[in-house]
Short mmCIF file of C-alpha atoms and ligand atoms in Angstrom, two decimals:
data_model
loop_
_atom_site.label_atom_id
_atom_site.label_comp_id
_atom_site.label_asym_id
_atom_site.label_seq_id
_atom_site.Cartn_x
_atom_site.Cartn_y
_atom_site.Cartn_z
CA MET W 145 -17.65 5.41 -30.05
CA ALA W 146 -17.63 6.79 -26.69
CA ALA W 147 -14.31 8.62 -25.69
CA GLY W 148 -13.58 6.43 -22.92
CA THR W 149 -13.92 3.29 -25.24
CA LYS W 150 -11.58 4.91 -27.81
CA LEU W 151 -8.92 5.70 -25.14
CA ARG W 152 -9.17 2.06 -23.63
CA GLN W 153 -8.65 0.74 -27.19
CA VAL W 154 -5.59 2.96 -27.40
CA LEU W 155 -4.16 1.39 -24.41
CA ALA W 156 -5.11 -2.14 -25.45
CA GLY W 157 -3.66 -1.66 -28.88
CA LYS W 158 -0.42 0.30 -27.96
CA GLY W 159 0.10 -0.70 -24.40
CA LEU W 160 0.66 3.05 -23.52
CA ILE W 161 -1.38 6.15 -24.05
CA GLU W 162 0.89 9.36 -24.82
CA ALA W 163 -1.04 12.46 -23.86
CA MET W 164 0.10 16.05 -24.57
CA ALA W 165 -1.14 18.97 -22.38
CA ALA W 166 -3.41 21.57 -23.85
CA HIS W 167 -4.94 24.79 -22.82
CA SER W 168 -7.15 25.68 -25.77
CA PRO W 169 -8.75 23.99 -28.79
CA LEU W 170 -5.97 25.29 -30.92
CA SER W 171 -3.39 23.79 -28.82
CA ALA W 172 -5.32 20.55 -28.60
CA MET W 173 -5.58 20.39 -32.57
CA LEU W 174 -1.76 21.00 -32.72
CA ALA W 175 -1.30 17.96 -30.21
CA ALA W 176 -3.51 15.83 -32.44
CA GLU W 177 -1.64 16.99 -35.54
CA ALA W 178 1.72 15.89 -33.99
CA GLY W 179 0.13 12.44 -33.41
CA PHE W 180 -0.30 12.20 -29.66
CA ASP W 181 -2.98 9.68 -28.48
CA ALA W 182 -4.81 11.93 -26.21
CA ILE W 183 -5.15 15.31 -24.87
CA TRP W 184 -4.24 16.36 -21.17
CA ALA W 185 -6.69 19.08 -20.10
CA SER W 186 -4.16 20.43 -17.51
CA GLY W 187 -5.32 22.63 -14.71
CA PHE W 188 -1.74 24.02 -14.68
CA GLU W 189 -1.92 25.15 -18.31
CA LEU W 190 -5.31 26.66 -18.19
CA SER W 191 -4.48 28.54 -14.98
CA ALA W 192 -1.25 29.76 -16.72
CA MET W 193 -3.35 30.85 -19.65
CA TYR W 194 -5.43 32.93 -17.45
CA GLY W 195 -2.26 34.40 -15.82
CA LEU W 196 -3.06 32.84 -12.58
CA PRO W 197 -1.32 30.54 -10.30
CA ASP W 198 -2.52 26.85 -10.40
CA VAL W 199 -3.99 27.04 -6.69
CA SER W 200 -7.77 26.23 -7.48
CA LEU W 201 -8.53 29.84 -8.81
CA VAL W 202 -9.82 28.66 -12.15
CA SER W 203 -13.42 27.54 -11.65
CA MET W 204 -14.76 24.18 -12.66
CA THR W 205 -16.98 25.83 -15.14
CA GLN W 206 -13.97 27.49 -16.90
CA HIS W 207 -12.05 24.19 -17.04
CA LEU W 208 -15.24 22.19 -18.10
CA ASP W 209 -15.94 24.70 -21.05
CA MET W 210 -12.45 24.56 -22.34
CA THR W 211 -12.25 20.72 -21.93
CA ARG W 212 -15.39 20.38 -23.96
CA ALA W 213 -14.10 22.71 -26.65
CA MET W 214 -10.76 20.77 -26.86
CA ALA W 215 -12.55 17.45 -27.16
CA GLU W 216 -14.79 18.94 -29.89
CA ARG W 217 -12.21 20.53 -32.11
CA SER W 218 -9.16 18.21 -31.54
CA GLY W 219 -11.33 14.78 -31.91
CA LEU W 220 -8.77 13.00 -29.56
CA PRO W 221 -9.75 11.46 -26.20
CA VAL W 222 -9.52 13.98 -23.49
CA VAL W 223 -7.98 13.18 -20.12
CA ALA W 224 -9.49 15.88 -17.80
CA ASP W 225 -7.67 17.10 -14.76
CA VAL W 226 -10.20 17.95 -12.30
CA ASP W 227 -7.77 18.74 -9.45
CA THR W 228 -9.23 17.78 -6.15
CA GLY W 229 -12.73 17.15 -7.69
CA PHE W 230 -13.88 20.90 -6.78
CA GLY W 231 -15.06 19.78 -3.26
CA ASN W 232 -16.29 16.47 -1.56
CA ALA W 233 -18.01 13.36 -2.70
CA ILE W 234 -21.17 15.29 -3.38
CA ASN W 235 -19.30 17.75 -5.71
CA VAL W 236 -17.50 14.87 -7.35
CA LEU W 237 -21.12 13.21 -8.33
CA TYR W 238 -21.70 16.53 -10.25
CA VAL W 239 -18.14 17.03 -11.56
CA VAL W 240 -18.32 13.34 -13.24
CA GLU W 241 -21.69 13.96 -14.62
CA GLN W 242 -20.55 17.28 -16.22
CA TYR W 243 -17.36 15.97 -17.45
CA GLU W 244 -18.83 12.80 -19.10
CA ARG W 245 -21.36 14.97 -20.80
CA ALA W 246 -18.66 17.23 -22.15
CA GLY W 247 -17.21 14.26 -23.82
CA VAL W 248 -14.02 13.31 -21.94
CA ALA W 249 -12.57 10.03 -22.04
CA ALA W 250 -10.86 10.08 -18.56
CA ILE W 251 -11.02 11.92 -15.36
CA VAL W 252 -8.01 12.26 -13.03
CA MET W 253 -8.58 13.40 -9.42
CA GLU W 254 -6.01 14.03 -6.81
CA ASP W 255 -6.08 13.24 -3.01
CA LYS W 256 -5.04 16.74 -1.82
CA SER W 257 -7.41 19.11 0.03
CA PHE W 258 -9.23 21.90 -1.52
CA PRO W 259 -7.89 24.57 -2.36
CA LYS W 260 -4.85 22.93 -3.83
CA VAL W 261 -1.36 24.15 -4.54
CA THR W 262 0.53 23.31 -7.65
CA SER W 263 2.55 20.29 -7.07
CA LEU W 264 5.50 21.51 -9.03
CA ILE W 265 6.55 24.30 -6.50
CA ALA W 266 8.96 23.60 -3.85
CA GLY W 267 7.63 24.46 -0.30
CA GLY W 268 3.96 24.53 -1.26
CA ARG W 269 1.33 23.58 1.21
CA GLN W 270 0.62 19.87 0.32
CA GLU W 271 -2.30 18.86 2.53
CA MET W 272 -3.92 15.60 1.83
CA VAL W 273 -7.30 14.29 2.61
CA ARG W 274 -7.63 11.14 4.54
CA ILE W 275 -7.54 7.75 2.51
CA GLU W 276 -11.12 6.91 3.67
CA GLU W 277 -12.42 10.36 2.44
CA PHE W 278 -10.67 10.00 -1.04
CA GLN W 279 -12.00 6.34 -1.29
CA GLY W 280 -15.41 7.88 -0.97
CA LYS W 281 -14.64 10.36 -3.60
CA ILE W 282 -13.67 7.53 -5.99
CA GLU W 283 -16.70 5.56 -5.21
CA ALA W 284 -18.77 8.70 -5.94
CA ALA W 285 -16.97 9.17 -9.23
CA ARG W 286 -17.62 5.56 -10.18
CA SER W 287 -21.36 5.74 -9.25
CA ALA W 288 -21.71 8.91 -11.23
CA ARG W 289 -20.53 7.66 -14.57
CA THR W 290 -23.05 6.27 -16.99
CA ASP W 291 -20.41 5.18 -19.48
CA LYS W 292 -18.61 2.30 -17.81
CA ASP W 293 -15.59 2.82 -20.09
CA LEU W 294 -15.15 6.49 -18.87
CA LEU W 295 -11.67 5.79 -17.36
CA PHE W 296 -11.28 6.99 -13.65
CA VAL W 297 -7.53 7.81 -12.59
CA ALA W 298 -6.80 8.24 -8.87
CA ARG W 299 -3.79 10.56 -8.27
CA THR W 300 -1.76 10.26 -5.25
CA GLU W 301 0.33 13.20 -4.17
CA ALA W 302 2.00 11.29 -1.24
CA LEU W 303 5.34 11.76 -2.73
CA ILE W 304 4.71 15.34 -3.48
CA ALA W 305 3.89 15.95 0.09
CA GLY W 306 6.87 14.09 1.17
CA LEU W 307 5.05 11.29 2.84
CA GLY W 308 7.40 8.55 1.39
CA GLN W 309 6.74 5.39 -0.81
CA ASP W 310 5.03 3.40 1.84
CA GLU W 311 2.40 5.89 2.08
CA ALA W 312 2.29 6.24 -1.67
CA LEU W 313 1.97 2.65 -2.09
CA LYS W 314 -0.81 2.36 0.84
CA ARG W 315 -2.70 4.95 -0.85
CA ALA W 316 -2.51 3.49 -4.40
CA ARG W 317 -3.57 0.18 -3.18
CA ALA W 318 -6.63 1.75 -1.17
CA TYR W 319 -7.48 3.69 -4.34
CA GLU W 320 -7.44 0.73 -6.44
CA ALA W 321 -9.51 -1.17 -3.96
CA ALA W 322 -12.14 1.59 -4.16
CA GLY W 323 -12.53 1.07 -7.81
CA ALA W 324 -9.88 3.33 -9.62
CA ASP W 325 -8.99 2.09 -13.11
CA MET W 326 -5.67 3.51 -12.96
CA ILE W 327 -3.29 5.30 -10.32
CA LEU W 328 -1.33 8.32 -11.29
CA VAL W 329 1.65 8.95 -8.90
CA HIS W 330 3.39 12.12 -9.06
CA SER W 331 6.94 13.11 -8.07
CA ARG W 332 8.84 16.24 -8.05
CA GLN W 333 12.22 14.88 -7.85
CA LYS W 334 14.80 15.85 -10.47
CA THR W 335 15.37 12.26 -11.46
CA PRO W 336 13.14 9.18 -12.26
CA ASP W 337 14.68 7.25 -9.17
CA GLU W 338 11.59 7.89 -6.90
CA ILE W 339 9.11 7.05 -9.50
CA GLU W 340 10.94 3.99 -10.71
CA ALA W 341 11.15 2.61 -7.31
CA PHE W 342 7.48 3.16 -6.84
CA VAL W 343 6.59 1.51 -10.09
CA LYS W 344 8.87 -1.62 -9.14
CA ALA W 345 7.24 -1.88 -5.82
CA TRP W 346 3.71 -1.46 -7.30
CA ASP W 347 1.87 -4.91 -6.90
CA GLY W 348 -1.64 -3.72 -7.95
CA LYS W 349 -3.23 -4.53 -11.21
CA ALA W 350 -4.25 -1.08 -12.26
CA PRO W 351 -1.86 0.64 -14.75
CA ILE W 352 0.08 3.59 -13.58
CA ALA W 353 0.09 7.05 -14.92
CA LEU W 354 3.16 9.48 -14.79
CA VAL W 355 3.69 13.09 -15.55
CA PRO W 356 7.47 13.34 -15.61
CA THR W 357 7.83 17.06 -15.92
CA ALA W 358 10.26 17.30 -13.03
CA TYR W 359 12.36 14.27 -14.44
CA PRO W 360 12.67 14.88 -18.03
CA GLN W 361 15.10 12.01 -18.44
CA MET W 362 12.08 9.66 -18.62
CA THR W 363 11.59 8.87 -22.34
CA VAL W 364 8.94 6.78 -23.91
CA ALA W 365 11.25 3.95 -24.26
CA ARG W 366 12.19 4.04 -20.55
CA VAL W 367 8.66 4.24 -19.54
CA ARG W 368 7.67 1.18 -21.72
CA ALA W 369 10.61 -0.67 -20.02
CA LEU W 370 8.93 -0.16 -16.92
CA LYS W 371 6.05 -2.39 -18.25
CA LYS W 372 3.46 -1.19 -15.86
CA ILE W 373 2.78 2.20 -17.10
CA GLY W 374 -0.63 2.92 -18.98
CA LEU W 375 -0.63 6.64 -19.41
CA LEU W 376 2.30 9.16 -19.99
CA ILE W 377 1.31 12.65 -19.70
CA TRP W 378 3.60 15.53 -21.10
CA GLY W 379 2.35 17.89 -18.43
CA ASN W 380 2.84 21.52 -19.58
CA HIS W 381 4.75 21.66 -22.69
CA ALA W 382 2.04 23.34 -24.83
CA ILE W 383 2.03 26.56 -22.64
CA ARG W 384 5.81 26.46 -22.01
CA ALA W 385 6.39 26.31 -25.73
CA SER W 386 3.76 29.01 -26.42
CA VAL W 387 5.54 31.44 -23.81
CA ALA W 388 8.89 30.92 -25.21
CA ALA W 389 7.66 31.37 -28.89
CA MET W 390 5.75 34.46 -28.07
CA ARG W 391 8.44 36.05 -25.97
CA LYS W 392 11.13 35.54 -28.78
CA THR W 393 8.84 36.93 -31.37
CA PHE W 394 7.59 39.85 -29.43
CA ALA W 395 11.16 40.92 -28.34
CA GLN W 396 12.40 40.81 -32.07
CA ILE W 397 9.41 42.99 -33.23
CA ARG W 398 10.22 45.49 -30.41
CA LYS W 399 13.96 45.38 -31.12
CA GLU W 400 13.50 45.69 -34.84
CA GLY W 401 10.72 48.20 -34.89
CA GLY W 402 8.85 46.08 -37.27
CA ILE W 403 7.40 42.60 -38.18
CA ALA W 404 9.26 41.79 -41.39
CA GLY W 405 12.20 39.85 -39.42
CA VAL W 406 9.84 37.53 -37.77
CA GLU W 407 7.79 36.56 -40.97
CA GLY W 408 10.06 33.40 -41.46
CA SER W 409 9.79 32.13 -37.94
CA ILE W 410 6.08 32.44 -37.29
CA ALA W 411 3.06 30.49 -38.67
CA THR W 412 1.68 32.13 -41.97
CA VAL W 413 -1.87 33.40 -41.99
CA GLU W 414 -2.62 30.55 -44.35
CA ASP W 415 -1.54 28.02 -41.90
CA VAL W 416 -3.96 29.59 -39.30
CA PHE W 417 -6.73 29.76 -41.87
CA ASP W 418 -6.32 26.07 -42.31
CA LEU W 419 -6.46 25.45 -38.48
CA GLN W 420 -9.57 27.63 -38.26
CA GLY W 421 -11.27 25.84 -40.98
CA MET W 422 -11.64 28.70 -43.30
CA GLY W 423 -11.77 26.13 -46.13
CA LYS W 424 -15.52 25.64 -45.09
CA VAL W 425 -16.36 29.27 -45.43
CA LYS W 426 -18.34 30.47 -48.58
CA ASP W 427 -18.75 34.07 -50.04
CA ASN W 428 -22.14 35.51 -50.80
CA GLU W 429 -22.51 33.44 -54.03
CA GLY W 430 -21.84 30.31 -52.19
CA ARG W 431 -18.28 29.83 -53.57
CA PHE W 432 -15.58 28.60 -51.32
CA LEU W 433 -13.20 31.45 -50.04
CA ARG W 434 -10.38 29.04 -50.20
C1 SPV X 593 -1.46 19.82 -14.47
O1 SPV X 593 -0.75 19.80 -15.64
O2 SPV X 593 -2.15 20.57 -14.26
C2 SPV X 593 -1.00 18.97 -13.56
C3 SPV X 593 0.31 18.17 -13.54
O3 SPV X 593 -1.75 18.46 -12.66
S1 SPV X 593 1.12 19.13 -12.52
O4 SPV X 593 1.29 20.58 -12.81
O5 SPV X 593 2.78 18.55 -12.69
O6 SPV X 593 0.87 18.94 -11.10
MG1 MG X 594 -3.31 19.86 -12.32
#
């Protein structure tokens, strides 16, 4: 079954898709193991993994390769964060063709101009493209997909850019009219108020996608109560969990001058063997090594 079809089935069956961010096949596999419905192939996470800011420095090819590997190894539908679409509507045609071929289930594209600046930083240059231009990019994305179940999510950054709810609603309506299957509305406010007000005012048919990183009070139960949400993205918790865990372990090893103290708090080699699929590896006589 195509990935997009699988994702649409999750939405139809559960009423809400819960996606966890990932930046590598291993993190995507751990998200699958934890029971999430989908993987968020996050630009922020991949940029951070390369030690770079999320300002359009990671190339399409880097993100595409990682996205393909995450889809293959996790087996979960992948929601690809293609930022601004790596250019204009012409670039979007190619982007959608490539990501569909890589096996993604959904593509999220945002209405900022290239190069983008991460939405999470206060004071970032948040420049938006014109509504008509972004509608053209949505139409390009729709026409480029050969699998009609590939979900196209239009993301508006109107609230992030400080343009207010009326502009966010205007853009969301225009993007739905241009053919978006879902609307992602992003906010950097520290409470869910801004987003909840948007959701209440939303009069379109397309379900809404949320990334509640800045307002962590937003739980699955609260999202479900809003009724109109189709996709909930936990935006960067894989990379942040990794950073915290590595820092703690590295500091302890430095402090104690050895590794014995961390043995009980890190994954065993056997655990990593399992994740790597060492159970499929044979010796020279054809016997399984594990
Ligand atoms: C990402 O994870 O790359 C996102 C979400 O686009 S955010 O970083 O909150 O903009
Ligand atoms: Mg992103």
